[in-house]
Short mmCIF file of C-alpha atoms in Angstrom, two decimals:
data_model
loop_
_atom_site.label_atom_id
_atom_site.label_comp_id
_atom_site.label_asym_id
_atom_site.label_seq_id
_atom_site.Cartn_x
_atom_site.Cartn_y
_atom_site.Cartn_z
CA UNK A 1 16.96 200.50 130.35
CA UNK A 2 15.06 198.39 127.87
CA UNK A 3 11.46 197.42 128.52
CA UNK A 4 12.56 193.76 128.50
CA UNK A 5 15.08 194.38 131.27
CA UNK A 6 12.74 196.52 133.35
CA UNK A 7 10.02 193.85 133.23
CA UNK A 8 12.34 191.03 134.29
CA UNK A 9 11.12 189.23 137.38
CA UNK A 10 13.90 187.98 139.67
CA UNK A 11 14.07 184.21 139.63
CA UNK A 12 14.17 182.67 143.10
CA UNK A 13 15.48 179.16 143.73
CA UNK A 14 13.90 177.90 146.95
CA UNK A 15 16.32 175.24 148.22
CA UNK A 16 15.08 172.88 150.90
CA UNK A 17 15.32 169.42 152.46
CA UNK A 18 18.94 168.47 153.01
CA UNK A 19 21.00 165.86 154.79
CA UNK A 20 20.40 166.88 158.40
CA UNK A 21 17.96 165.41 160.90
CA UNK A 22 15.82 168.51 160.32
CA UNK A 23 15.05 167.46 156.71
CA UNK A 24 11.28 167.18 157.21
CA UNK A 25 10.95 170.55 158.95
CA UNK A 26 12.82 172.15 156.06
CA UNK A 27 10.28 170.67 153.64
CA UNK A 28 7.43 172.08 155.75
CA UNK A 29 9.12 175.48 155.80
CA UNK A 30 9.56 175.40 152.02
CA UNK A 31 5.88 174.64 151.56
CA UNK A 32 4.93 177.71 153.55
CA UNK A 33 7.37 179.93 151.62
CA UNK A 34 6.25 178.60 148.23
CA UNK A 35 2.61 179.18 149.14
CA UNK A 36 3.19 182.79 150.18
CA UNK A 37 5.82 184.11 147.76
CA UNK A 38 4.48 186.76 145.36
CA UNK A 39 4.35 185.04 141.95
CA UNK A 40 3.54 188.35 140.25
CA UNK A 41 6.88 189.72 141.49
CA UNK A 42 9.12 186.62 141.40
CA UNK A 43 9.62 183.54 139.26
CA UNK A 44 10.14 180.51 141.48
CA UNK A 45 12.19 177.33 141.04
CA UNK A 46 11.83 174.78 143.86
CA UNK A 47 14.96 172.66 144.36
CA UNK A 48 14.98 169.87 146.92
CA UNK A 49 17.99 168.15 148.44
CA UNK A 50 17.39 164.52 149.36
CA UNK A 51 18.60 162.97 152.60
CA UNK A 52 21.58 161.50 150.73
CA UNK A 53 22.55 164.92 149.33
CA UNK A 54 21.21 164.74 145.75
CA UNK A 55 19.84 168.00 144.36
CA UNK A 56 16.53 167.34 142.63
CA UNK A 57 13.88 169.21 140.68
CA UNK A 58 10.74 169.05 142.78
CA UNK A 59 7.05 169.71 142.45
CA UNK A 60 5.86 173.23 143.21
CA UNK A 61 3.12 171.83 145.41
CA UNK A 62 2.96 173.33 148.92
CA UNK A 63 -0.01 171.16 149.82
CA UNK A 64 2.19 168.05 149.78
CA UNK A 65 4.80 169.62 152.07
CA UNK A 66 2.83 169.80 155.30
CA UNK A 67 2.80 167.54 158.34
CA UNK A 68 -0.38 165.48 158.03
CA UNK A 69 -1.60 162.98 160.63
CA UNK A 70 1.79 163.28 162.40
CA UNK A 71 3.50 162.13 159.18
CA UNK A 72 6.59 164.11 158.16
CA UNK A 73 7.14 164.98 154.47
CA UNK A 74 10.35 164.41 152.47
CA UNK A 75 11.99 165.63 149.29
CA UNK A 76 11.97 162.08 147.89
CA UNK A 77 8.15 162.24 147.72
CA UNK A 78 8.29 165.47 145.71
CA UNK A 79 11.03 164.78 143.16
CA UNK A 80 10.25 164.97 139.45
CA UNK A 81 12.23 163.13 136.81
CA UNK A 82 13.37 160.01 138.65
CA UNK A 83 17.12 159.96 139.25
CA UNK A 84 17.78 163.35 137.66
CA UNK A 85 20.20 165.69 139.38
CA UNK A 86 20.25 169.48 139.49
CA UNK A 87 23.55 171.34 139.64
CA UNK A 88 24.39 174.99 140.12
CA UNK A 89 27.39 176.28 138.19
CA UNK A 90 30.47 177.07 140.27
CA UNK A 91 31.39 179.68 137.65
CA UNK A 92 30.60 183.10 139.17
CA UNK A 93 30.05 184.54 135.68
CA UNK A 94 27.09 182.18 135.18
CA UNK A 95 24.12 181.46 137.44
CA UNK A 96 22.90 178.63 135.26
CA UNK A 97 21.00 175.71 136.75
CA UNK A 98 21.43 172.43 134.85
CA UNK A 99 19.32 169.29 135.06
CA UNK A 100 20.93 165.95 134.18
CA UNK A 101 19.59 162.41 133.86
CA UNK A 102 21.64 159.26 133.28
CA UNK A 103 22.08 158.66 129.55
CA UNK A 104 20.56 162.01 128.55
CA UNK A 105 21.96 165.34 127.40
CA UNK A 106 21.98 167.85 130.30
CA UNK A 107 19.19 170.41 130.08
CA UNK A 108 19.65 174.05 131.03
CA UNK A 109 16.92 175.33 133.34
CA UNK A 110 18.00 178.96 133.06
CA UNK A 111 19.70 181.28 135.51
CA UNK A 112 18.66 182.13 139.04
CA UNK A 113 18.96 185.62 140.50
CA UNK A 114 18.74 184.72 144.17
CA UNK A 115 18.57 181.62 146.35
CA UNK A 116 16.21 181.34 149.30
CA UNK A 117 17.72 178.54 151.41
CA UNK A 118 15.27 177.09 153.89
CA UNK A 119 17.51 174.28 155.08
CA UNK A 120 17.90 173.71 158.79
CA UNK A 121 20.90 172.20 160.52
CA UNK A 122 24.19 170.88 159.09
CA UNK A 123 24.80 170.93 155.32
CA UNK A 124 22.56 173.93 154.83
CA UNK A 125 22.32 176.31 157.77
CA UNK A 126 25.92 175.94 158.91
CA UNK A 127 27.76 177.89 156.20
CA UNK A 128 28.37 174.98 153.83
CA UNK A 129 25.61 175.90 151.37
CA UNK A 130 26.46 179.56 151.82
CA UNK A 131 30.05 178.82 150.77
CA UNK A 132 28.83 177.05 147.64
CA UNK A 133 26.66 180.04 146.74
CA UNK A 134 29.58 182.42 147.34
CA UNK A 135 31.69 180.37 144.92
CA UNK A 136 28.84 180.43 142.42
CA UNK A 137 28.35 184.17 142.77
CA UNK A 138 24.64 183.81 143.51
CA UNK A 139 23.06 186.13 146.11
CA UNK A 140 21.13 184.37 148.85
CA UNK A 141 18.79 185.09 151.73
CA UNK A 142 20.22 185.13 155.21
CA UNK A 143 23.57 185.02 156.94
CA UNK A 144 26.94 184.53 155.28
CA UNK A 145 29.46 181.76 155.82
CA UNK A 146 30.92 182.92 159.14
CA UNK A 147 27.66 183.92 160.81
CA UNK A 148 25.96 180.73 159.63
CA UNK A 149 28.76 178.58 161.04
CA UNK A 150 28.79 180.47 164.35
CA UNK A 151 25.01 180.31 164.58
CA UNK A 152 25.04 176.54 164.06
CA UNK A 153 27.72 175.69 166.62
CA UNK A 154 26.43 176.42 170.13
CA UNK A 155 29.96 176.18 171.53
CA UNK A 156 31.46 178.93 169.37
CA UNK A 157 28.25 180.93 169.39
CA UNK A 158 28.50 181.26 173.17
CA UNK A 159 32.19 182.12 172.92
CA UNK A 160 31.40 184.94 170.47
CA UNK A 161 28.60 186.26 172.67
CA UNK A 162 30.82 186.18 175.74
CA UNK A 163 33.55 188.09 173.92
CA UNK A 164 31.02 190.84 173.10
CA UNK A 165 29.81 191.01 176.69
CA UNK A 166 26.44 189.35 176.10
CA UNK A 167 25.07 187.30 179.03
CA UNK A 168 25.15 183.52 178.56
CA UNK A 169 24.35 180.68 180.95
CA UNK A 170 26.77 178.05 182.32
CA UNK A 171 27.75 175.29 179.88
CA UNK A 172 30.28 172.54 179.26
CA UNK A 173 31.40 171.17 175.89
CA UNK A 174 32.43 167.55 175.29
CA UNK A 175 34.31 167.15 172.02
CA UNK A 176 34.24 163.92 169.99
CA UNK A 177 37.69 162.63 170.94
CA UNK A 178 37.08 163.31 174.62
CA UNK A 179 34.08 160.97 174.78
CA UNK A 180 35.58 158.40 172.42
CA UNK A 181 39.04 158.21 174.01
CA UNK A 182 38.25 158.65 177.71
CA UNK A 183 34.50 158.56 178.44
CA UNK A 184 35.12 158.26 182.18
CA UNK A 185 37.01 161.57 182.25
CA UNK A 186 34.38 163.25 180.06
CA UNK A 187 31.61 161.90 182.28
CA UNK A 188 33.41 163.22 185.37
CA UNK A 189 33.55 166.71 183.84
CA UNK A 190 29.79 166.63 183.35
CA UNK A 191 29.20 165.33 186.87
CA UNK A 192 31.49 168.03 188.29
CA UNK A 193 29.53 170.60 186.26
CA UNK A 194 26.30 169.26 187.78
CA UNK A 195 27.89 169.45 191.22
CA UNK A 196 28.59 173.15 190.67
CA UNK A 197 25.36 174.14 188.95
CA UNK A 198 22.90 171.44 190.03
CA UNK A 199 20.66 168.92 188.32
CA UNK A 200 18.80 168.72 186.01
CA UNK A 201 21.05 169.27 183.01
CA UNK A 202 20.23 169.60 179.32
CA UNK A 203 22.42 167.50 177.03
CA UNK A 204 22.35 168.71 173.44
CA UNK A 205 24.03 168.16 170.08
CA UNK A 206 26.30 171.19 169.63
CA UNK A 207 25.31 171.66 165.98
CA UNK A 208 21.65 170.72 165.60
CA UNK A 209 18.35 172.54 165.87
CA UNK A 210 14.57 172.03 166.07
CA UNK A 211 15.24 170.54 169.54
CA UNK A 212 16.61 167.39 167.88
CA UNK A 213 18.58 165.08 170.18
CA UNK A 214 18.05 167.10 173.35
CA UNK A 215 17.52 165.32 176.66
CA UNK A 216 16.70 166.65 180.10
CA UNK A 217 18.77 164.66 182.61
CA UNK A 218 17.65 164.60 186.22
CA UNK A 219 20.50 162.53 187.66
CA UNK A 220 23.57 160.46 186.84
CA UNK A 221 21.51 157.40 185.88
CA UNK A 222 20.23 159.01 182.69
CA UNK A 223 23.45 160.69 181.63
CA UNK A 224 25.03 158.13 179.30
CA UNK A 225 21.80 157.55 177.39
CA UNK A 226 21.39 161.33 176.95
CA UNK A 227 24.96 161.68 175.67
CA UNK A 228 24.47 158.88 173.16
CA UNK A 229 21.17 160.39 171.99
CA UNK A 230 22.88 163.75 171.41
CA UNK A 231 25.81 162.05 169.66
CA UNK A 232 23.39 160.41 167.20
CA UNK A 233 22.95 163.91 165.79
CA UNK A 234 26.42 165.36 166.41
CA UNK A 235 29.61 163.83 167.91
CA UNK A 236 30.22 167.14 169.67
CA UNK A 237 27.82 167.82 172.54
CA UNK A 238 27.07 170.70 174.86
CA UNK A 239 25.77 170.42 178.41
CA UNK A 240 23.81 173.29 179.90
CA UNK A 241 22.44 173.94 183.37
CA UNK A 242 18.76 174.58 183.94
CA UNK A 243 18.04 178.30 183.82
CA UNK A 244 14.93 178.97 185.84
CA UNK A 245 12.76 181.63 184.30
CA UNK A 246 10.63 182.45 181.28
CA UNK A 247 11.51 181.53 177.69
CA UNK A 248 11.46 184.66 175.51
CA UNK A 249 12.16 184.90 171.78
CA UNK A 250 12.78 187.91 169.56
CA UNK A 251 13.12 188.22 165.79
CA UNK A 252 15.66 190.40 164.00
CA UNK A 253 15.14 191.47 160.38
CA UNK A 254 17.42 193.42 158.08
CA UNK A 255 15.79 196.62 156.81
CA UNK A 256 17.30 199.16 154.42
CA UNK A 257 18.67 201.15 157.36
CA UNK A 258 19.94 198.15 159.32
CA UNK A 259 18.61 195.39 161.62
CA UNK A 260 15.49 195.90 163.68
CA UNK A 261 13.91 193.74 166.37
CA UNK A 262 10.34 192.46 166.40
CA UNK A 263 8.00 192.39 169.34
CA UNK A 264 9.13 189.47 171.53
CA UNK A 265 7.21 186.25 172.16
CA UNK A 266 7.01 183.97 175.16
CA UNK A 267 7.06 180.17 175.07
CA UNK A 268 4.84 179.14 177.97
CA UNK A 269 5.56 176.01 180.03
CA UNK A 270 4.62 172.92 178.04
CA UNK A 271 2.60 170.74 180.38
CA UNK A 272 2.54 167.64 178.17
CA UNK A 273 6.33 167.66 177.67
CA UNK A 274 9.40 167.95 179.88
CA UNK A 275 10.56 170.93 177.81
CA UNK A 276 9.96 172.62 174.42
CA UNK A 277 11.10 169.62 172.41
CA UNK A 278 10.55 168.56 168.77
CA UNK A 279 7.14 167.02 169.45
CA UNK A 280 5.95 170.14 171.26
CA UNK A 281 7.21 172.44 168.51
CA UNK A 282 6.05 170.66 165.39
CA UNK A 283 3.68 167.81 166.20
CA UNK A 284 1.60 169.04 169.13
CA UNK A 285 1.85 172.71 168.06
CA UNK A 286 2.67 174.31 171.39
CA UNK A 287 1.52 177.92 171.04
CA UNK A 288 3.70 180.85 171.94
CA UNK A 289 2.27 184.10 173.28
CA UNK A 290 2.81 187.03 170.91
CA UNK A 291 3.54 189.67 172.03
CA UNK A 292 5.11 188.45 175.25
CA UNK A 293 3.57 189.92 178.42
CA UNK A 294 6.63 191.97 179.38
CA UNK A 295 7.06 195.46 180.76
CA UNK A 296 8.12 198.20 178.36
CA UNK A 297 11.58 198.14 179.89
CA UNK A 298 11.89 194.36 179.52
CA UNK A 299 10.71 194.52 175.90
CA UNK A 300 13.24 197.22 175.07
CA UNK A 301 16.03 195.27 176.78
CA UNK A 302 15.41 191.98 174.97
CA UNK A 303 15.11 193.81 171.63
CA UNK A 304 18.42 195.55 172.33
CA UNK A 305 20.11 192.24 173.18
CA UNK A 306 18.68 190.54 170.07
CA UNK A 307 20.14 193.20 167.77
CA UNK A 308 23.45 193.06 169.65
CA UNK A 309 23.58 189.29 169.12
CA UNK A 310 22.81 189.79 165.41
CA UNK A 311 25.69 192.26 165.10
CA UNK A 312 28.10 190.25 167.29
CA UNK A 313 27.88 187.22 164.99
CA UNK A 314 28.02 189.38 161.81
CA UNK A 315 24.54 188.22 160.79
CA UNK A 316 22.60 189.31 157.74
CA UNK A 317 18.99 189.01 156.69
CA UNK A 318 17.32 187.39 159.66
CA UNK A 319 17.85 185.81 163.06
CA UNK A 320 15.65 184.53 165.84
CA UNK A 321 17.26 185.10 169.22
CA UNK A 322 16.17 182.95 172.18
CA UNK A 323 16.48 184.12 175.77
CA UNK A 324 15.67 183.18 179.34
CA UNK A 325 14.24 185.90 181.56
CA UNK A 326 15.57 184.73 184.90
CA UNK A 327 13.81 185.05 188.21
CA UNK A 328 16.22 187.88 189.12
CA UNK A 329 14.94 189.95 186.18
CA UNK A 330 18.04 189.54 184.01
CA UNK A 331 18.01 188.20 180.46
CA UNK A 332 20.40 185.43 179.39
CA UNK A 333 20.77 184.60 175.70
CA UNK A 334 20.39 180.90 174.99
CA UNK A 335 21.08 180.84 171.24
CA UNK A 336 20.40 182.40 167.86
CA UNK A 337 18.87 180.63 164.89
CA UNK A 338 20.09 182.00 161.56
CA UNK A 339 17.43 180.22 159.50
CA UNK A 340 14.45 179.98 161.84
CA UNK A 341 11.44 177.97 160.81
CA UNK A 342 8.82 179.48 158.53
CA UNK A 343 6.18 176.86 159.19
CA UNK A 344 2.66 178.18 159.79
CA UNK A 345 3.17 177.87 163.55
CA UNK A 346 6.75 179.20 163.61
CA UNK A 347 7.47 181.99 166.03
CA UNK A 348 9.62 184.15 163.74
CA UNK A 349 6.85 184.97 161.21
CA UNK A 350 4.32 185.34 164.03
CA UNK A 351 6.49 187.89 165.83
CA UNK A 352 6.87 189.95 162.68
CA UNK A 353 3.16 189.68 161.89
CA UNK A 354 2.50 191.28 165.28
CA UNK A 355 5.16 193.88 164.46
CA UNK A 356 3.33 194.96 161.32
CA UNK A 357 5.19 192.88 158.72
CA UNK A 358 2.94 190.32 157.05
CA UNK A 359 4.23 186.92 155.98
CA UNK A 360 4.39 187.77 152.23
CA UNK A 361 6.04 191.11 153.04
CA UNK A 362 8.56 189.32 155.29
CA UNK A 363 9.55 187.03 152.42
CA UNK A 364 9.77 189.98 150.04
CA UNK A 365 11.97 191.97 152.43
CA UNK A 366 14.35 189.03 152.83
CA UNK A 367 14.61 188.55 149.06
CA UNK A 368 15.13 192.27 148.44
CA UNK A 369 17.84 192.43 151.12
CA UNK A 370 19.60 189.48 149.43
CA UNK A 371 19.36 191.09 146.00
CA UNK A 372 20.89 194.32 147.35
CA UNK A 373 23.98 192.46 148.61
CA UNK A 374 26.88 191.22 146.55
CA UNK A 375 28.59 187.92 147.19
CA UNK A 376 32.19 187.86 148.40
CA UNK A 377 33.73 190.06 151.08
CA UNK A 378 31.34 192.77 152.25
#
């Protein structure tokens, strides 16, 4: 091997922003990643996706990517070069990134060795970006197309978990045509569900995260407004019963010998909010308890279930698995998040910090796991 080849630093494209309602949180996550990534080991190219879907060359300036005075950041504030657009070649023999401006000759920005997507929600976390990267032949951090799609859609996620024997709570799904064509019948299904499992209910977008669009509904009077709020984020909604118990989270990380679980965390009751919503997570910084005050047996059980969920959905790289520890002592899995937040207050990095994996090491392990994998069937 030549000295030039051996000294090559992998070039990482950190892709963030995106078209989903979680755009701002993705920018915050990117800022944290860019601030912590080892620049002696990796070359870094930040690429932002605007809310209308344009790929843009952005400033490598983590300080401008934080939430300040309750103000959320955006890719538009970070773009360099006006209306220029960045494209990634769909030719798997080339990993070239090209920058184009109207009326100018396209400029090659060089090849990338790996993509670190930190997009949350649709058009980024749901398998769409992963499919583009598969076509381009570029390795990337995190789950593949199938696992990303399953992890984004709470309906099919629960179906997969059920088929593997994992415990899930009661739920009802209302598909777009059901609400649009016969809202009375769809409403009756929800009311019947409440009659069986009791109020309150949680009405959620089926394919959103960061607690976007979620409403806690105490009775029939608030139902329609909750459905419409969820449908602002996703025309497909999921209705879940209240599971009484403690909220427990656990991280899963891919090591050389396979996935391992972190120490779990507990999300304590949020007194200023009805539940652990967007404001509690990102604006008011509700603090989780790490490690969770569980018995050794409970800790081992939730770690076992987290890894089983990772394997059931064919995940790769990383997952945060969220559970309820019910009053009867049994764990129920609520959902997995295939690209959990990496903000300074995010639970996933905190759980691994307490497990002996620092934030920079966590990023390095994710990048190294991505570089070890090929694209395509595996």
